[in-house]
XYZ file of C-alpha atoms in Angstrom:
240
model
C 51.308 -99.583 47.924
C 54.552 -100.842 49.743
C 56.296 -103.814 48.261
C 56.659 -106.816 50.380
C 59.755 -106.719 52.917
C 61.174 -104.411 55.407
C 60.550 -100.777 55.537
C 62.059 -98.038 58.240
C 59.237 -95.012 58.475
C 60.427 -91.939 59.472
C 58.371 -88.219 59.776
C 58.824 -84.566 59.002
C 56.706 -81.742 59.090
C 57.387 -78.568 56.596
C 55.936 -75.468 57.167
C 54.708 -72.821 54.832
C 58.034 -71.267 53.952
C 59.603 -74.608 52.979
C 61.446 -75.248 56.297
C 61.558 -79.158 57.185
C 61.944 -80.074 60.627
C 63.885 -82.583 62.397
C 62.804 -86.395 61.169
C 60.949 -88.007 63.893
C 61.962 -91.255 65.413
C 62.192 -93.951 62.933
C 59.345 -97.113 62.938
C 60.468 -100.385 61.660
C 57.846 -102.643 59.361
C 57.775 -105.681 57.848
C 55.141 -105.732 54.748
C 54.234 -109.444 53.793
C 51.349 -109.540 51.279
C 52.050 -112.658 50.031
C 49.859 -115.991 51.148
C 51.075 -118.698 52.272
C 51.951 -122.479 50.374
C 48.677 -124.421 50.952
C 49.412 -127.287 53.529
C 49.200 -130.807 53.325
C 47.926 -133.439 55.603
C 50.460 -136.025 55.050
C 48.815 -138.898 56.998
C 45.602 -139.964 59.252
C 46.333 -142.212 61.678
C 43.742 -144.649 63.973
C 45.402 -144.756 67.470
C 42.449 -146.467 69.580
C 44.575 -149.705 70.148
C 47.434 -147.510 71.562
C 49.284 -148.846 68.280
C 48.824 -146.137 65.231
C 47.433 -147.290 62.299
C 47.212 -145.506 59.131
C 44.121 -145.048 57.599
C 44.412 -144.705 53.490
C 42.608 -141.849 52.213
C 38.733 -142.813 51.041
C 39.130 -145.304 53.534
C 37.700 -146.116 57.228
C 38.006 -146.301 60.336
C 36.479 -147.052 64.114
C 38.331 -144.020 65.050
C 35.994 -140.693 65.943
C 38.945 -138.863 66.731
C 41.622 -139.920 64.373
C 45.149 -137.483 64.588
C 45.738 -135.675 61.844
C 49.650 -135.017 60.684
C 50.725 -133.115 58.139
C 53.492 -129.866 56.375
C 53.464 -126.400 56.127
C 54.911 -123.310 56.681
C 56.307 -122.848 59.569
C 55.001 -120.285 62.172
C 51.448 -120.624 60.223
C 48.248 -121.684 62.254
C 46.773 -124.304 60.191
C 42.863 -124.561 60.161
C 41.337 -128.166 60.337
C 38.032 -128.326 58.593
C 35.641 -131.020 58.421
C 33.250 -130.913 55.662
C 33.827 -127.137 55.352
C 33.301 -126.507 59.216
C 36.422 -125.902 61.250
C 37.052 -127.776 64.066
C 40.254 -126.536 65.687
C 43.566 -125.362 64.752
C 47.379 -125.933 65.531
C 50.904 -123.902 64.888
C 53.261 -125.569 62.772
C 56.356 -126.048 64.170
C 59.810 -124.733 63.205
C 60.354 -128.225 60.948
C 57.529 -127.695 59.139
C 55.239 -130.206 60.131
C 52.248 -130.113 62.490
C 49.310 -132.308 63.990
C 46.183 -132.529 65.364
C 43.883 -134.616 67.011
C 39.796 -133.396 67.503
C 38.349 -132.476 70.641
C 34.644 -133.702 69.579
C 33.842 -137.178 67.901
C 33.471 -137.204 64.245
C 29.854 -138.034 63.195
C 29.422 -141.424 61.466
C 29.439 -141.331 57.820
C 31.529 -140.009 54.966
C 34.071 -136.786 55.799
C 36.136 -134.448 53.567
C 39.199 -133.160 56.045
C 41.170 -130.286 54.502
C 43.609 -127.521 55.886
C 44.280 -124.207 55.336
C 47.351 -122.009 56.541
C 47.355 -118.219 57.848
C 50.470 -116.461 58.291
C 51.627 -113.972 61.246
C 50.681 -111.032 58.862
C 46.884 -112.712 58.485
C 47.249 -113.646 55.388
C 45.002 -117.092 54.172
C 46.551 -119.139 51.361
C 44.352 -121.483 49.195
C 43.423 -125.199 50.929
C 44.700 -128.222 50.745
C 43.147 -130.849 49.007
C 40.909 -133.221 50.766
C 41.156 -135.892 52.661
C 38.222 -138.256 52.787
C 37.500 -140.758 54.887
C 34.449 -142.853 56.417
C 33.658 -142.936 60.281
C 32.134 -146.698 61.146
C 31.811 -147.885 64.507
C 29.506 -150.577 64.017
C 30.709 -153.972 64.409
C 30.123 -156.372 61.425
C 27.370 -159.353 62.369
C 29.019 -162.042 64.810
C 30.233 -165.038 63.271
C 28.847 -168.304 64.523
C 30.710 -171.959 64.753
C 28.406 -174.055 64.011
C 30.179 -177.856 63.859
C 33.068 -179.619 64.171
C 33.820 -182.331 61.574
C 34.979 -185.738 63.463
C 36.518 -187.620 60.013
C 39.090 -190.144 62.685
C 38.068 -193.365 64.833
C 35.417 -195.381 65.179
C 32.896 -192.747 65.058
C 33.032 -189.816 62.600
C 30.814 -186.945 61.633
C 29.167 -183.821 62.861
C 29.909 -182.967 66.252
C 28.140 -180.204 68.350
C 29.146 -177.733 71.359
C 29.494 -180.087 74.224
C 29.436 -183.033 72.988
C 32.421 -185.421 73.098
C 34.968 -186.622 70.340
C 38.108 -188.655 70.082
C 39.209 -186.262 67.171
C 41.775 -184.206 67.935
C 42.146 -182.884 64.201
C 38.559 -181.521 63.567
C 37.539 -179.834 60.738
C 35.730 -176.457 62.383
C 32.723 -174.714 60.002
C 30.680 -171.728 60.650
C 28.948 -168.804 58.750
C 29.814 -165.035 58.737
C 29.579 -162.172 56.974
C 30.475 -162.611 53.221
C 33.876 -162.512 52.056
C 35.392 -161.472 55.657
C 38.445 -163.046 57.595
C 37.817 -165.467 60.469
C 40.281 -166.085 63.103
C 39.965 -168.958 65.162
C 40.509 -168.963 68.578
C 40.858 -171.935 71.941
C 40.843 -169.361 74.821
C 43.330 -166.626 73.952
C 45.543 -169.024 71.281
C 45.030 -168.639 67.534
C 44.043 -171.944 65.541
C 43.672 -170.379 62.379
C 42.502 -168.413 59.770
C 40.196 -168.299 57.246
C 38.296 -166.214 54.733
C 34.330 -166.701 54.468
C 32.983 -167.209 50.829
C 30.323 -165.097 48.912
C 27.895 -166.753 51.140
C 29.401 -166.424 54.500
C 30.504 -170.446 55.148
C 33.964 -170.786 56.737
C 36.400 -173.671 57.603
C 39.313 -173.839 59.410
C 41.300 -177.716 59.421
C 43.334 -177.585 62.816
C 47.009 -178.553 62.028
C 48.247 -178.822 65.764
C 46.222 -181.736 68.035
C 44.147 -180.866 71.052
C 44.589 -182.173 73.943
C 42.113 -183.914 76.454
C 39.690 -181.924 78.086
C 37.359 -178.985 77.090
C 38.636 -176.732 74.592
C 36.391 -173.288 74.367
C 36.327 -172.072 70.901
C 35.580 -168.887 69.640
C 35.608 -167.039 66.112
C 36.015 -163.482 65.365
C 35.765 -161.230 62.460
C 36.902 -157.545 61.818
C 35.661 -155.102 59.169
C 37.739 -152.714 57.278
C 37.030 -150.027 59.370
C 38.856 -152.206 62.460
C 35.562 -153.387 64.205
C 35.273 -156.481 65.569
C 32.979 -159.252 66.321
C 33.110 -162.367 68.381
C 31.056 -165.367 68.158
C 29.462 -167.460 71.450
C 31.654 -170.290 72.642
C 31.961 -173.659 71.032
C 32.885 -176.302 73.790
C 34.666 -178.952 72.054
C 35.126 -181.899 74.329
C 38.197 -183.809 73.267
C 37.843 -187.547 74.880
C 40.580 -189.569 72.995
């Protein structure tokens, strides 16, 4: 077998009495029987919002078309495999980096993504270590704003939606998924955040006085995959 490297081939014929013909034209070949090194997945990105957010290995995402970035031997073709099935290919650039976004959405649930490099000579290397992620597009249970608590003035106690109150710094209470972060808004203005208890209860004490009028309060919750759910509107009517 010819060793790896460049070789120049020529041919000569020999007659019955041992006379050699002139050499043929030369033919140059390069033997490459060495498989490329395994490529690597360096990052997987959720870019649904327009601002890339890195997805952790063994993490969850609501992006069914996540962008993969990696490194490999320049000029090789990278085969992207999801759960062992090729979903596409991409080329490694001169700088040794590659990127890939699947054309078909990944199904809900866990997936193991690996990449394999094949060079121009047809040698295929070993697969990369798996990057594991879970596709989760199911939003969490929406939170609920239950009451605003009036603690000052002549009339105190719980205030329900659309009930007037003279309290400009109420305590807002509600429920939501357990151990989740709640964000409370007045329209588009963030009023505060809280983490729900193991039973889903939360409360936020306002620190900036509300002006007179009706304030449309909503609460949102986001899960680890980036899915968001929003409560119904709680109309807090301040009449001070």
